[in-house]
N, CA, C and O atoms as a printed pandas DataFrame, in Angstrom:
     atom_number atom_name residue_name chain_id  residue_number  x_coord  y_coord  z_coord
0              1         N          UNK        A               1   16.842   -0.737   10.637
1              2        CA          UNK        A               1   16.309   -0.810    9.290
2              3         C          UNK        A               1   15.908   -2.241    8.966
3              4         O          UNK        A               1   16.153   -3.236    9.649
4              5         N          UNK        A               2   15.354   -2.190    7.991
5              6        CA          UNK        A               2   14.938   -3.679    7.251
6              7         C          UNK        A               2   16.223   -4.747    7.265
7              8         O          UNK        A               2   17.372   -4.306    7.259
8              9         N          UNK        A               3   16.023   -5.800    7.278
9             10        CA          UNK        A               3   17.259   -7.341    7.701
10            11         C          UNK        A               3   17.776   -7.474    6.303
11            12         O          UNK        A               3   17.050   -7.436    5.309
12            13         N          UNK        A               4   18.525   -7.566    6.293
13            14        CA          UNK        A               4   19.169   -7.595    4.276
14            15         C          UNK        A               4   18.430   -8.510    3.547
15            16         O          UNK        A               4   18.093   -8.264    2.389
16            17         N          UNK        A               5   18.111   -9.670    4.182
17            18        CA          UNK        A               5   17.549  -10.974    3.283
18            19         C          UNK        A               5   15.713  -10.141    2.842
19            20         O          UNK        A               5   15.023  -10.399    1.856
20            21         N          UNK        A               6   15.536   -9.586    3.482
21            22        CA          UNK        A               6   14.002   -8.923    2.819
22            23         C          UNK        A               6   14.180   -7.841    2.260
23            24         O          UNK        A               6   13.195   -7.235    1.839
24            25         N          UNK        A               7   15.022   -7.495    2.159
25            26        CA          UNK        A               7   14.688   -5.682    0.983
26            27         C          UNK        A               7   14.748   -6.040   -0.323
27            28         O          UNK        A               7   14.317   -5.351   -1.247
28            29         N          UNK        A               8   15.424   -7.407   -0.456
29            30        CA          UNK        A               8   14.655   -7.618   -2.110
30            31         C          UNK        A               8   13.193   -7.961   -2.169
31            32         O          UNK        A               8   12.742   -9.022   -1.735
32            33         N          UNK        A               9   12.426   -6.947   -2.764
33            34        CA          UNK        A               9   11.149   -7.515   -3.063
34            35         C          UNK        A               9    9.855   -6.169   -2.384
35            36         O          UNK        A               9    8.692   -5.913   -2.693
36            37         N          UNK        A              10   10.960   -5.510   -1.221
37            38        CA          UNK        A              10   10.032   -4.943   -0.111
38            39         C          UNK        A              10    9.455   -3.476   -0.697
39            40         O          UNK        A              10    9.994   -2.889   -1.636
40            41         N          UNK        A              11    8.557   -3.103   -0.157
41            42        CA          UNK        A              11    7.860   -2.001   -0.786
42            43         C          UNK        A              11    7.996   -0.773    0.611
43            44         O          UNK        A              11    8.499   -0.967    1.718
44            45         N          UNK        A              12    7.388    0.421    0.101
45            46        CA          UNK        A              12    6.960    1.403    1.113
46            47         C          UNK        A              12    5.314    1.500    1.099
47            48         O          UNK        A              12    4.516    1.288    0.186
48            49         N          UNK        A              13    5.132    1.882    2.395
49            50        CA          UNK        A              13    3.194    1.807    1.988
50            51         C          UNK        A              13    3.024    2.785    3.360
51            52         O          UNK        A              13    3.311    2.640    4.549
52            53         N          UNK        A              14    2.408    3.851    2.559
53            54        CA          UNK        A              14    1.423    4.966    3.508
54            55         C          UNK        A              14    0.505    5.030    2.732
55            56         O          UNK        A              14    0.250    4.397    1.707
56            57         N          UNK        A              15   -0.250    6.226    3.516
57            58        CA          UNK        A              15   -1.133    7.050    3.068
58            59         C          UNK        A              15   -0.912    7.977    2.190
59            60         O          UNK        A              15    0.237    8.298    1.888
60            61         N          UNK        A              16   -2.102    8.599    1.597
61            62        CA          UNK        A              16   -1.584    9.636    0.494
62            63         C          UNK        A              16   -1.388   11.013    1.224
63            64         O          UNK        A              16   -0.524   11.828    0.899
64            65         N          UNK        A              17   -2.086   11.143    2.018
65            66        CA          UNK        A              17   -1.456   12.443    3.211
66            67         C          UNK        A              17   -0.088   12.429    3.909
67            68         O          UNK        A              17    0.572   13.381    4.325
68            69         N          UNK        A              18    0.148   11.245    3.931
69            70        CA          UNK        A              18    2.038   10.979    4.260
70            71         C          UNK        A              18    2.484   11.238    3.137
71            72         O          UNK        A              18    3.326   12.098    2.880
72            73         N          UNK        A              19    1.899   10.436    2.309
73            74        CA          UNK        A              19    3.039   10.707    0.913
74            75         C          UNK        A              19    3.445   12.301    0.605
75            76         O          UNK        A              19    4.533   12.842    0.799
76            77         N          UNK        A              20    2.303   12.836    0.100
77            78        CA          UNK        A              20    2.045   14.452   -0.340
78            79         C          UNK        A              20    2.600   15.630    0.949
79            80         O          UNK        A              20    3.242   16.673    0.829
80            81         N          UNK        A              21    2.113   15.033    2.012
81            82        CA          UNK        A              21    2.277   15.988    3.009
82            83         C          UNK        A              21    3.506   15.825    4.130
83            84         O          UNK        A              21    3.773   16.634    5.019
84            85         N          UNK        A              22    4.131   14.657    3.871
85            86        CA          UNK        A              22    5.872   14.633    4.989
86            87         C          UNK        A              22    6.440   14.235    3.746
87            88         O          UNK        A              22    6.950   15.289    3.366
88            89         N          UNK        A              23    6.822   12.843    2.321
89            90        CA          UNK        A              23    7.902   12.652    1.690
90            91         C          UNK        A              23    7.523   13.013    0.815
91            92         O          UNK        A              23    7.914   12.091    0.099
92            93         N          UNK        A              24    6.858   13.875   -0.059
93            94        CA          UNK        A              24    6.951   14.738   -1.061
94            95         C          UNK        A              24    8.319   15.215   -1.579
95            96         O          UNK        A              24    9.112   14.808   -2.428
96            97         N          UNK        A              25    8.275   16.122   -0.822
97            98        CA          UNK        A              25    9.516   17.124   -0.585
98            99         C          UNK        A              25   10.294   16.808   -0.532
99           100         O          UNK        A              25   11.041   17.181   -1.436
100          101         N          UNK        A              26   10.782   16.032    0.319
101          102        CA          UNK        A              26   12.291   14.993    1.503
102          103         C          UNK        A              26   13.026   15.181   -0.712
103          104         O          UNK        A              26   12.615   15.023   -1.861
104          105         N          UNK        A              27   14.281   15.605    0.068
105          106        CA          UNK        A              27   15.609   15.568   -0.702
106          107         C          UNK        A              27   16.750   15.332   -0.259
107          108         O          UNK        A              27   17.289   16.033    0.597
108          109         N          UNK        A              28   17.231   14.382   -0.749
109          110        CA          UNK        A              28   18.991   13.722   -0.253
110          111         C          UNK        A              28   20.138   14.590   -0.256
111          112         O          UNK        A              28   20.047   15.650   -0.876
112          113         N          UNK        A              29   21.092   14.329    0.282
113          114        CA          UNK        A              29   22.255   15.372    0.294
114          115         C          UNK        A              29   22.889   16.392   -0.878
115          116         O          UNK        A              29   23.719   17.296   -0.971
116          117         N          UNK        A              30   21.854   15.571   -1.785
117          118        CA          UNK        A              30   22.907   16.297   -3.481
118          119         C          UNK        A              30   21.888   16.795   -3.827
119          120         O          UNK        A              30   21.644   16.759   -5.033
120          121         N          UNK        A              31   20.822   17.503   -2.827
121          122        CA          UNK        A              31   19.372   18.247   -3.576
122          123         C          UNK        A              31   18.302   17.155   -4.407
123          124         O          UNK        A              31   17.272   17.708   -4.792
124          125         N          UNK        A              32   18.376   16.211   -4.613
125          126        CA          UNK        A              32   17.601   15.527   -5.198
126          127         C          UNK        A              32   16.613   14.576   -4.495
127          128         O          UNK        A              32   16.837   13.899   -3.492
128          129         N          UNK        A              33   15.141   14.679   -5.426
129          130        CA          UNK        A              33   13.880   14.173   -4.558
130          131         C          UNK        A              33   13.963   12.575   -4.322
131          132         O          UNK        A              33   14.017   11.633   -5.113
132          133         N          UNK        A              34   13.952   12.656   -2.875
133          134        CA          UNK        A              34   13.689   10.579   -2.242
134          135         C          UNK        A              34   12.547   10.446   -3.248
135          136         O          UNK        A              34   12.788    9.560   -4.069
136          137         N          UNK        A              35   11.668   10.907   -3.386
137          138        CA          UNK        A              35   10.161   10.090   -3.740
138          139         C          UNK        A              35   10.457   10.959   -5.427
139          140         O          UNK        A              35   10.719   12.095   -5.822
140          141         N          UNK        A              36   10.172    9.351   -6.112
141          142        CA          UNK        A              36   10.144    9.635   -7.716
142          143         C          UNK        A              36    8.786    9.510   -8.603
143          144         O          UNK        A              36    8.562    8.438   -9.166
144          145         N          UNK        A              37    8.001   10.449   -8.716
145          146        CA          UNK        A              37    7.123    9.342   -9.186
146          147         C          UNK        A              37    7.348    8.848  -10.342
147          148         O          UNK        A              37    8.430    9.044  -10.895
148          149         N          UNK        A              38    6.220    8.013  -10.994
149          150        CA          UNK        A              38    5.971    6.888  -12.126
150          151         C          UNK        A              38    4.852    6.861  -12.692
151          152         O          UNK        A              38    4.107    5.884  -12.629
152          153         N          UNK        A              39    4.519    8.185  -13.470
153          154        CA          UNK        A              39    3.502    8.038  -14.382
154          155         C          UNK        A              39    3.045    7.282  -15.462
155          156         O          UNK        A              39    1.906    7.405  -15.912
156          157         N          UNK        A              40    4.175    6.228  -16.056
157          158        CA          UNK        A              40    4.099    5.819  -16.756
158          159         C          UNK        A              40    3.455    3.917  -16.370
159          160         O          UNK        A              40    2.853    3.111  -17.080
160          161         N          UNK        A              41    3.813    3.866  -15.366
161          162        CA          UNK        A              41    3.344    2.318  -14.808
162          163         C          UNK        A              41    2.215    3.056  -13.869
163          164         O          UNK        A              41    1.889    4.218  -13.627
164          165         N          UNK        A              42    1.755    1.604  -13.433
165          166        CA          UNK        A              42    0.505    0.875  -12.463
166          167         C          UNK        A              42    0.869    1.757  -11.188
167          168         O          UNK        A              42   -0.024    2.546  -10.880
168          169         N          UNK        A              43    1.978    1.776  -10.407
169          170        CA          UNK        A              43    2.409    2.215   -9.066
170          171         C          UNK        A              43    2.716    3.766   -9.465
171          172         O          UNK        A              43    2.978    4.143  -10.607
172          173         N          UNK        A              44    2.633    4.605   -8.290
173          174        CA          UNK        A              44    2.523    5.930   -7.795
174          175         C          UNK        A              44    3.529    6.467   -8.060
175          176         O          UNK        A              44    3.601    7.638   -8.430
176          177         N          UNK        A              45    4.619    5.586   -7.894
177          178        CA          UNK        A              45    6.172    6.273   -7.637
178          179         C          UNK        A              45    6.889    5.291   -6.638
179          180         O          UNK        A              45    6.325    4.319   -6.136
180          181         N          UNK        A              46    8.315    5.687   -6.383
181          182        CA          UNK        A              46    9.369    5.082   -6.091
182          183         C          UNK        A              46   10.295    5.636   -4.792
183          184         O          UNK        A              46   11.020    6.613   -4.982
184          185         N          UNK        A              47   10.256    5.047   -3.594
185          186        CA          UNK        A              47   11.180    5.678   -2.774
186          187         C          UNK        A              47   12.679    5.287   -2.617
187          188         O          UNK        A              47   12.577    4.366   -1.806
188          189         N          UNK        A              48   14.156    5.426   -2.918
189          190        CA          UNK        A              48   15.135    5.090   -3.075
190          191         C          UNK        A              48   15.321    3.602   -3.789
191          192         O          UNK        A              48   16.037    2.649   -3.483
192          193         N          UNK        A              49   14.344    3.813   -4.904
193          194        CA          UNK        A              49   14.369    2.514   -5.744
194          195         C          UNK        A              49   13.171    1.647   -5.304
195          196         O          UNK        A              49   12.899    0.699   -6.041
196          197         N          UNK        A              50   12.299    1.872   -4.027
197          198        CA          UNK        A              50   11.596    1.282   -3.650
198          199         C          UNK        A              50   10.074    1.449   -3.991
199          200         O          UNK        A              50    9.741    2.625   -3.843
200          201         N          UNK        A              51    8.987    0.594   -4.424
201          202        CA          UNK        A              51    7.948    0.919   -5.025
202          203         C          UNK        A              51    7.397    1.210   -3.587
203          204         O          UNK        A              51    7.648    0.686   -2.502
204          205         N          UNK        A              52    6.390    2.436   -4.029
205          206        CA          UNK        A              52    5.323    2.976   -3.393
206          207         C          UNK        A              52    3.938    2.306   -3.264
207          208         O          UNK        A              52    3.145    2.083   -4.179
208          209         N          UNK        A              53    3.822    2.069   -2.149
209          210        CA          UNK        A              53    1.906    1.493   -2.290
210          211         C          UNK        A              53    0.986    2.400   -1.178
211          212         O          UNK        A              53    1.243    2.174    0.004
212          213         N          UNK        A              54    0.063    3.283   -1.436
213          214        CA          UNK        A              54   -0.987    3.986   -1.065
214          215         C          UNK        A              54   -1.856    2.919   -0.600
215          216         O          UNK        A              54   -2.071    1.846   -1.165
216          217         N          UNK        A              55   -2.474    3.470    0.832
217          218        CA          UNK        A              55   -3.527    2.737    1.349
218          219         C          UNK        A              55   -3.880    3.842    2.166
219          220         O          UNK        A              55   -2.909    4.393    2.685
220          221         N          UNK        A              56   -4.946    4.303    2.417
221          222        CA          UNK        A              56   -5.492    5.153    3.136
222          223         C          UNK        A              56   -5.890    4.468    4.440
223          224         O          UNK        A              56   -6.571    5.153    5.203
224          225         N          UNK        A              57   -5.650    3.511    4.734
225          226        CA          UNK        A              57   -6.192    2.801    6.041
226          227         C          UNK        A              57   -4.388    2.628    7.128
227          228         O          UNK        A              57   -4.170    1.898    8.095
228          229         N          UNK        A              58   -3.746    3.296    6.653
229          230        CA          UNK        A              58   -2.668    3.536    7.170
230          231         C          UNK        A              58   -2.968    4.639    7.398
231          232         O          UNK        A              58   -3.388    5.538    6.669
232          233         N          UNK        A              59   -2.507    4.531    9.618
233          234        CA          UNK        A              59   -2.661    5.932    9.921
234          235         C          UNK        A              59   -2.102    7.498    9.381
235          236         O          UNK        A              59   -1.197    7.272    8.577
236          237         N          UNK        A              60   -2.269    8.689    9.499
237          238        CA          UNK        A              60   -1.695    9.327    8.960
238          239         C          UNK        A              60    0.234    9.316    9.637
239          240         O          UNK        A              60    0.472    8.630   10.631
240          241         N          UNK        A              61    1.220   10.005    9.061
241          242        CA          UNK        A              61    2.929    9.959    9.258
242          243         C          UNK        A              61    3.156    8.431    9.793
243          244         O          UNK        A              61    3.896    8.173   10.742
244          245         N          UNK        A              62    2.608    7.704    9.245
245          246        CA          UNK        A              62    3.136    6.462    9.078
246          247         C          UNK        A              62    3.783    5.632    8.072
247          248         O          UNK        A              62    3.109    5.334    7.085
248          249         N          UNK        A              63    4.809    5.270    8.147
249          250        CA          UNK        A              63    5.256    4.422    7.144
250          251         C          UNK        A              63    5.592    3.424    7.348
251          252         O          UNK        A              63    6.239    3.267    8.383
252          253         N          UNK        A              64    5.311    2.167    6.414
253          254        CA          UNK        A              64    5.931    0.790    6.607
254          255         C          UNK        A              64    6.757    0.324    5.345
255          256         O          UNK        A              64    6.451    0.276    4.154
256          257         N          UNK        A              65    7.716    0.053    5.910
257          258        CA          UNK        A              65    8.727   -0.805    4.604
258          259         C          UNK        A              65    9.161   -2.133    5.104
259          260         O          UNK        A              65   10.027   -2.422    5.930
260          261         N          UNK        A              66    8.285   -2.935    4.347
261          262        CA          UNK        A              66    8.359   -4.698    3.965
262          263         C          UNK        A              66    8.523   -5.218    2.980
263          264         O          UNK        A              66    8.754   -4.532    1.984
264          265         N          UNK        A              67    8.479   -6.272    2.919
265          266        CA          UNK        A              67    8.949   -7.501    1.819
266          267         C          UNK        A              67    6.904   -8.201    2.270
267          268         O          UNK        A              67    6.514   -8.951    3.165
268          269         N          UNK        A              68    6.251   -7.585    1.313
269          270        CA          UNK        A              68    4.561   -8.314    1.990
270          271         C          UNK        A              68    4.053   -9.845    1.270
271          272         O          UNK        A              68    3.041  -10.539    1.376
272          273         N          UNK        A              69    5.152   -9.932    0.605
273          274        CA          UNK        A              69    5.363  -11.584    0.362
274          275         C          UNK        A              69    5.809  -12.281    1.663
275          276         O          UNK        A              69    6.056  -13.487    1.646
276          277         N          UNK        A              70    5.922  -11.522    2.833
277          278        CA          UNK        A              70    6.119  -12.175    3.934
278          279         C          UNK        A              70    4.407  -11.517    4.971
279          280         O          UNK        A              70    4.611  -11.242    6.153
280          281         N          UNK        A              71    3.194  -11.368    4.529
281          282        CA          UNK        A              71    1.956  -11.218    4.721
282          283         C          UNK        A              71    1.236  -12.233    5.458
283          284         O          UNK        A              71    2.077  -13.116    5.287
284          285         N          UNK        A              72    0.567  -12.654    5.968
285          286        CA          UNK        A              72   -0.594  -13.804    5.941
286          287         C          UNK        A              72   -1.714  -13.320    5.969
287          288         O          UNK        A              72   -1.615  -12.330    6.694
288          289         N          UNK        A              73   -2.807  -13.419    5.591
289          290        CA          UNK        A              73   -3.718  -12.994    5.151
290          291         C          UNK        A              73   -5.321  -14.263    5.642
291          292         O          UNK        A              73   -5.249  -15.424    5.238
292          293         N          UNK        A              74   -5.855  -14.072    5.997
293          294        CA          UNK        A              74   -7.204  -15.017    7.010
294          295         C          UNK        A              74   -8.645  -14.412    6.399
295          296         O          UNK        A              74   -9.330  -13.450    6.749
296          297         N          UNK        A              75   -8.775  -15.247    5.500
297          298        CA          UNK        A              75  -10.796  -14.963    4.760
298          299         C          UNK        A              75  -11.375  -16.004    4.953
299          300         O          UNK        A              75  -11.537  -16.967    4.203
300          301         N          UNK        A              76  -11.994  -15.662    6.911
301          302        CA          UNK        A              76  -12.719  -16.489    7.454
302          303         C          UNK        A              76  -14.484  -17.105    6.787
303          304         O          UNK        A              76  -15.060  -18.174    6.991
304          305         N          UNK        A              77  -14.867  -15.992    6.038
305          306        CA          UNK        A              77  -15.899  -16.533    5.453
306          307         C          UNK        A              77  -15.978  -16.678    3.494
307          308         O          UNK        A              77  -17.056  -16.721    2.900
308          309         N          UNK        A              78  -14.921  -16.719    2.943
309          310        CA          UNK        A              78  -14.165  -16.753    1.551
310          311         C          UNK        A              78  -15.078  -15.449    1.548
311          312         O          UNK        A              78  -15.502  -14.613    2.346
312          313         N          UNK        A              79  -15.146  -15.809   -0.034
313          314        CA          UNK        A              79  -15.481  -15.185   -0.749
314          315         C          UNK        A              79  -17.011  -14.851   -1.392
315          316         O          UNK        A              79  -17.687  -15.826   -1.720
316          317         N          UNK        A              80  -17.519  -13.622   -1.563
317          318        CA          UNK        A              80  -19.200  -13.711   -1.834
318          319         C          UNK        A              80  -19.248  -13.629   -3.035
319          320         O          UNK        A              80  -18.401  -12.846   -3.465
320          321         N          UNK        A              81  -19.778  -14.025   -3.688
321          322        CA          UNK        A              81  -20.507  -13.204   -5.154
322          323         C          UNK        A              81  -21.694  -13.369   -5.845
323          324         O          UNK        A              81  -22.087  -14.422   -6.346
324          325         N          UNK        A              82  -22.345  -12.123   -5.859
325          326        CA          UNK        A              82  -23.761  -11.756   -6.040
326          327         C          UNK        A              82  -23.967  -11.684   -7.740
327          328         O          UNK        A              82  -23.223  -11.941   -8.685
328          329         N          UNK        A              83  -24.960  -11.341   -7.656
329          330        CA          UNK        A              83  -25.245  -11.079   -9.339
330          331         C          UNK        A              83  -26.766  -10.884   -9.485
331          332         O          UNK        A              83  -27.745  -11.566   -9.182
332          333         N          UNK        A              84  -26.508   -9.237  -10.285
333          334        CA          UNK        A              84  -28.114   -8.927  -10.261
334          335         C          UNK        A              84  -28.705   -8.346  -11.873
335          336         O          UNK        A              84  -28.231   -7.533  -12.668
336          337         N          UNK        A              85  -29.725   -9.038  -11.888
337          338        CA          UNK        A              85  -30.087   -8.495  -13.447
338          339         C          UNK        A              85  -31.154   -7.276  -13.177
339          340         O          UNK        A              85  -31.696   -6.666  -14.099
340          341         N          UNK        A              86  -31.379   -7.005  -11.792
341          342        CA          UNK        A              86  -32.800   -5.799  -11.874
342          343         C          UNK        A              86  -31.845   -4.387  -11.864
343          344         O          UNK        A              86  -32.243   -3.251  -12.124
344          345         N          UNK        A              87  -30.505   -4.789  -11.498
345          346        CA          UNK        A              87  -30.316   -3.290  -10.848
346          347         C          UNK        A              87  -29.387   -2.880  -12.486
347          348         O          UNK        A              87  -28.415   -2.154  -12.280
348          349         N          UNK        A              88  -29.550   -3.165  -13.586
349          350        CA          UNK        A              88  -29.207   -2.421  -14.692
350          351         C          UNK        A              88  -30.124   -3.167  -16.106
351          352         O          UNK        A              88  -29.606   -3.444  -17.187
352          353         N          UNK        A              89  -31.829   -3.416  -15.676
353          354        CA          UNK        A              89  -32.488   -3.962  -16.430
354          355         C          UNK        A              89  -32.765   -2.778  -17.394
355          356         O          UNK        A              89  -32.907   -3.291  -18.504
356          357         N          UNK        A              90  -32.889   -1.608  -17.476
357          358        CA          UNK        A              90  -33.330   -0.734  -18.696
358          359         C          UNK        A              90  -31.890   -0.975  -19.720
359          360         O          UNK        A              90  -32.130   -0.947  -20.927
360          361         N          UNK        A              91  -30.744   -1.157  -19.398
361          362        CA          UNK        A              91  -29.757   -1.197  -20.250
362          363         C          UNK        A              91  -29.140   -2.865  -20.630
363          364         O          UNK        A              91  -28.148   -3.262  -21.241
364          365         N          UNK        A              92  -30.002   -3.389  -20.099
365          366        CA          UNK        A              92  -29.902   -4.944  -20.584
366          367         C          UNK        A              92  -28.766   -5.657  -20.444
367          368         O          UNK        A              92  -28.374   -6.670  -21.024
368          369         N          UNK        A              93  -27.948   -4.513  -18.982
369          370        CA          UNK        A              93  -26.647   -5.108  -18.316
370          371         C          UNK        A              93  -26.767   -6.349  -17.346
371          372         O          UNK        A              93  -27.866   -6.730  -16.944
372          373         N          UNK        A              94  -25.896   -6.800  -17.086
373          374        CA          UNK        A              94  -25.765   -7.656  -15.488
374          375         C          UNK        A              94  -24.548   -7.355  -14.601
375          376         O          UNK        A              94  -23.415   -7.081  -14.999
376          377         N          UNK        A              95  -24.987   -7.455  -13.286
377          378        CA          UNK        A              95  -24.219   -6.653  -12.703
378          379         C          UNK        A              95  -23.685   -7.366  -11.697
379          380         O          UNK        A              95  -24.595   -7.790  -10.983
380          381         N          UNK        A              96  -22.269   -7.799  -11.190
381          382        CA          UNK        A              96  -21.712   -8.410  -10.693
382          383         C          UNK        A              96  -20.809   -7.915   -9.291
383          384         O          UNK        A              96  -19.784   -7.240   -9.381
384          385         N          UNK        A              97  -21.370   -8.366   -8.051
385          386        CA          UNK        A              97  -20.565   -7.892   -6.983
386          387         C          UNK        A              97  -19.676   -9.197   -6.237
387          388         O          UNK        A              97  -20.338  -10.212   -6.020
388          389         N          UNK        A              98  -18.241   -9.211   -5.847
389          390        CA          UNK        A              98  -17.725   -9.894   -5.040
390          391         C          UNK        A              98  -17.034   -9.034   -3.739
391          392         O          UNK        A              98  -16.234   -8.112   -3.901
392          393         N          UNK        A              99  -17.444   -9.459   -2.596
393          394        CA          UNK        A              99  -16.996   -9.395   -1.365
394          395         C          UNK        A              99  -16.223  -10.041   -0.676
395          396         O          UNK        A              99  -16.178  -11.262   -0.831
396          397         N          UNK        A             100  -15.716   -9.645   -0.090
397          398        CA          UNK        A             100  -14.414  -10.424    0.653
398          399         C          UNK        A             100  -14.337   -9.765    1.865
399          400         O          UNK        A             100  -14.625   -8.569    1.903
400          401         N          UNK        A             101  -13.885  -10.546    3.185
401          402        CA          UNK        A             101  -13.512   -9.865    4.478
402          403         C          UNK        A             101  -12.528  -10.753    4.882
403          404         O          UNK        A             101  -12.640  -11.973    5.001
404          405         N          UNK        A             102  -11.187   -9.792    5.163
405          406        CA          UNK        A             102   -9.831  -10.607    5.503
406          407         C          UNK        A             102   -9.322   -9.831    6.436
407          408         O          UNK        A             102   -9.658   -8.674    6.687
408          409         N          UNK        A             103   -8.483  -10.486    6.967
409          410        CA          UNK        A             103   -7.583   -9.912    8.170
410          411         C          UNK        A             103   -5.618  -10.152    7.527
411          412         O          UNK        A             103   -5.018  -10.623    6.561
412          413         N          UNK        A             104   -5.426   -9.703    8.377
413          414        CA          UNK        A             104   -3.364   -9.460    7.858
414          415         C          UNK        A             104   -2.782   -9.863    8.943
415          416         O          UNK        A             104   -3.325   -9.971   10.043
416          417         N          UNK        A             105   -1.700  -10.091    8.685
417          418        CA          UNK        A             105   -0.616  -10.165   10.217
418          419         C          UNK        A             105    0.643  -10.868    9.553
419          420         O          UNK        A             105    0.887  -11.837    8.835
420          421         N          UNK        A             106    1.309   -9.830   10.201
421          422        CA          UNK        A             106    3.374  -10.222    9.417
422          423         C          UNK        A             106    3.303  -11.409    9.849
423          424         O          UNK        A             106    2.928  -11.624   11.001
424          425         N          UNK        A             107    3.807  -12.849    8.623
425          426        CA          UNK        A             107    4.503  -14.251    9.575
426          427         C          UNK        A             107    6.101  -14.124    9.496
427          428         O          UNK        A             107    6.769  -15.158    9.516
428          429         N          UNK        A             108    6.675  -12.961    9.412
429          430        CA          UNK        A             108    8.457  -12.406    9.698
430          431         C          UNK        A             108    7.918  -11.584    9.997
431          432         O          UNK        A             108    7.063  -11.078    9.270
432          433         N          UNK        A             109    8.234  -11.104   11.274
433          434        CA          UNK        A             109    8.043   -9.986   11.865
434          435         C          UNK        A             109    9.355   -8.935   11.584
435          436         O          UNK        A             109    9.337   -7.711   11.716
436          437         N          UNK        A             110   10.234   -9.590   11.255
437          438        CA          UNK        A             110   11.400   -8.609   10.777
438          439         C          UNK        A             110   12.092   -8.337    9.807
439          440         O          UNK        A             110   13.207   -7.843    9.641
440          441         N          UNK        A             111   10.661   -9.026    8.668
441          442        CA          UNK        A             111   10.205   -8.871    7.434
442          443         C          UNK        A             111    9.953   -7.157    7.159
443          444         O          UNK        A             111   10.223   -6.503    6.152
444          445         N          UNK        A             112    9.447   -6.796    8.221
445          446        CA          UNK        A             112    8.615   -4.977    8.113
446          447         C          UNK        A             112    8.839   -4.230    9.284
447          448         O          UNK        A             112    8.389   -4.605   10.366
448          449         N          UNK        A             113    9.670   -2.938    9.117
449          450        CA          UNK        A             113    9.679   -1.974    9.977
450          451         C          UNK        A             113    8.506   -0.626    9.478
451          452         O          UNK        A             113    8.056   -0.180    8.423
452          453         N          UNK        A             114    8.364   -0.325   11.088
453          454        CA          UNK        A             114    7.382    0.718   10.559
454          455         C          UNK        A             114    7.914    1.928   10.990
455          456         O          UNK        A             114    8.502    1.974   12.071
456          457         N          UNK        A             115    7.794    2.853   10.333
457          458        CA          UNK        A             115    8.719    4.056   10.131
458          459         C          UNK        A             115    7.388    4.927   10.798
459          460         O          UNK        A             115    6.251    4.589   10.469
460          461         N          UNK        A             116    7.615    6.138   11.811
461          462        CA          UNK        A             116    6.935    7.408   11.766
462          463         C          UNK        A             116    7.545    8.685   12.228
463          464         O          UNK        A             116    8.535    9.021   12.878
464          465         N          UNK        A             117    6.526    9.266   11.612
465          466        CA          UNK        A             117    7.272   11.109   11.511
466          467         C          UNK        A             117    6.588   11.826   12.971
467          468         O          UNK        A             117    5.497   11.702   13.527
468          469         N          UNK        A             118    7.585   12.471   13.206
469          470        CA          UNK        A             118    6.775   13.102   14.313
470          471         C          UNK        A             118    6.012   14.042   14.573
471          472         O          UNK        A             118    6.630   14.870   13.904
472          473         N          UNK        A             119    5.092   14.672   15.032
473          474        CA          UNK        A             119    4.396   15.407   14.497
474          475         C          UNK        A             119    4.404   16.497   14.565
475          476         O          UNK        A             119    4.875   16.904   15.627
476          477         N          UNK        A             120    3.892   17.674   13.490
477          478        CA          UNK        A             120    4.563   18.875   13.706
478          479         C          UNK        A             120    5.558   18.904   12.481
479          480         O          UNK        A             120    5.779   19.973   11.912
480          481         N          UNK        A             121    6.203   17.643   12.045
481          482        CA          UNK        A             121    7.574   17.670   11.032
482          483         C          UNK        A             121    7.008   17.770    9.621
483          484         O          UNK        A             121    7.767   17.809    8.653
């Protein structure tokens, strides 16, 4: 499991086909649901106290639980930003795009375990 000094802070992060389709369901020994959601805040829901983060670029029955304040993150060419007055000139808008291309990679590698289900489960 996760090293004690990182589970303060650390999150869970799948997909929404993991979420809905393997920990939906999942219930602890006393009948009650692991995954809580949180309609009322920003985040999805909660796994044993732990916030949930959705990314669809996580393969499917994958899970990772980190502390991603331990992240590094590389935006070899920063940041773009465009700006166009033709493409909403009948409504006398302006229209604003920023781009970004970054890369990731754990600098604690034992910052994040990655959890998967097997398949079929």
């Amino acid at each position: 499991m996760l090293k004690r000094g990182y589970a303060t802070g650390a999150k869970f992060a799948m997909n929404n086909a993991t979420l809905y389709n393997k920990v939906y369901s999942l219930v602890d020994g006393n009948n009650r649901p692991i995954f809580i959601a949180d309609p009322k805040n920003e985040s999805i829901g909660r796994i044993l106290g732990k916030e949930v983060v959705i990314d669809d670029n996580i393969a499917d029955d994958t899970i990772i639980l980190g502390n991603f304040n331990y992240m590094g993150y590389n935006m070899p060419q920063g940041l773009m930003i465009e700006v166009s007055r033709e493409s909403s000139f009948k409504s006398g808008l302006i229209d604003y795009r920023a781009m970004a291309i970054a890369d990731t990679k754990p600098l604690v590698k034992e910052a994040f375990v990655k959890l998967s289900a097997p398949a079929g489960v």
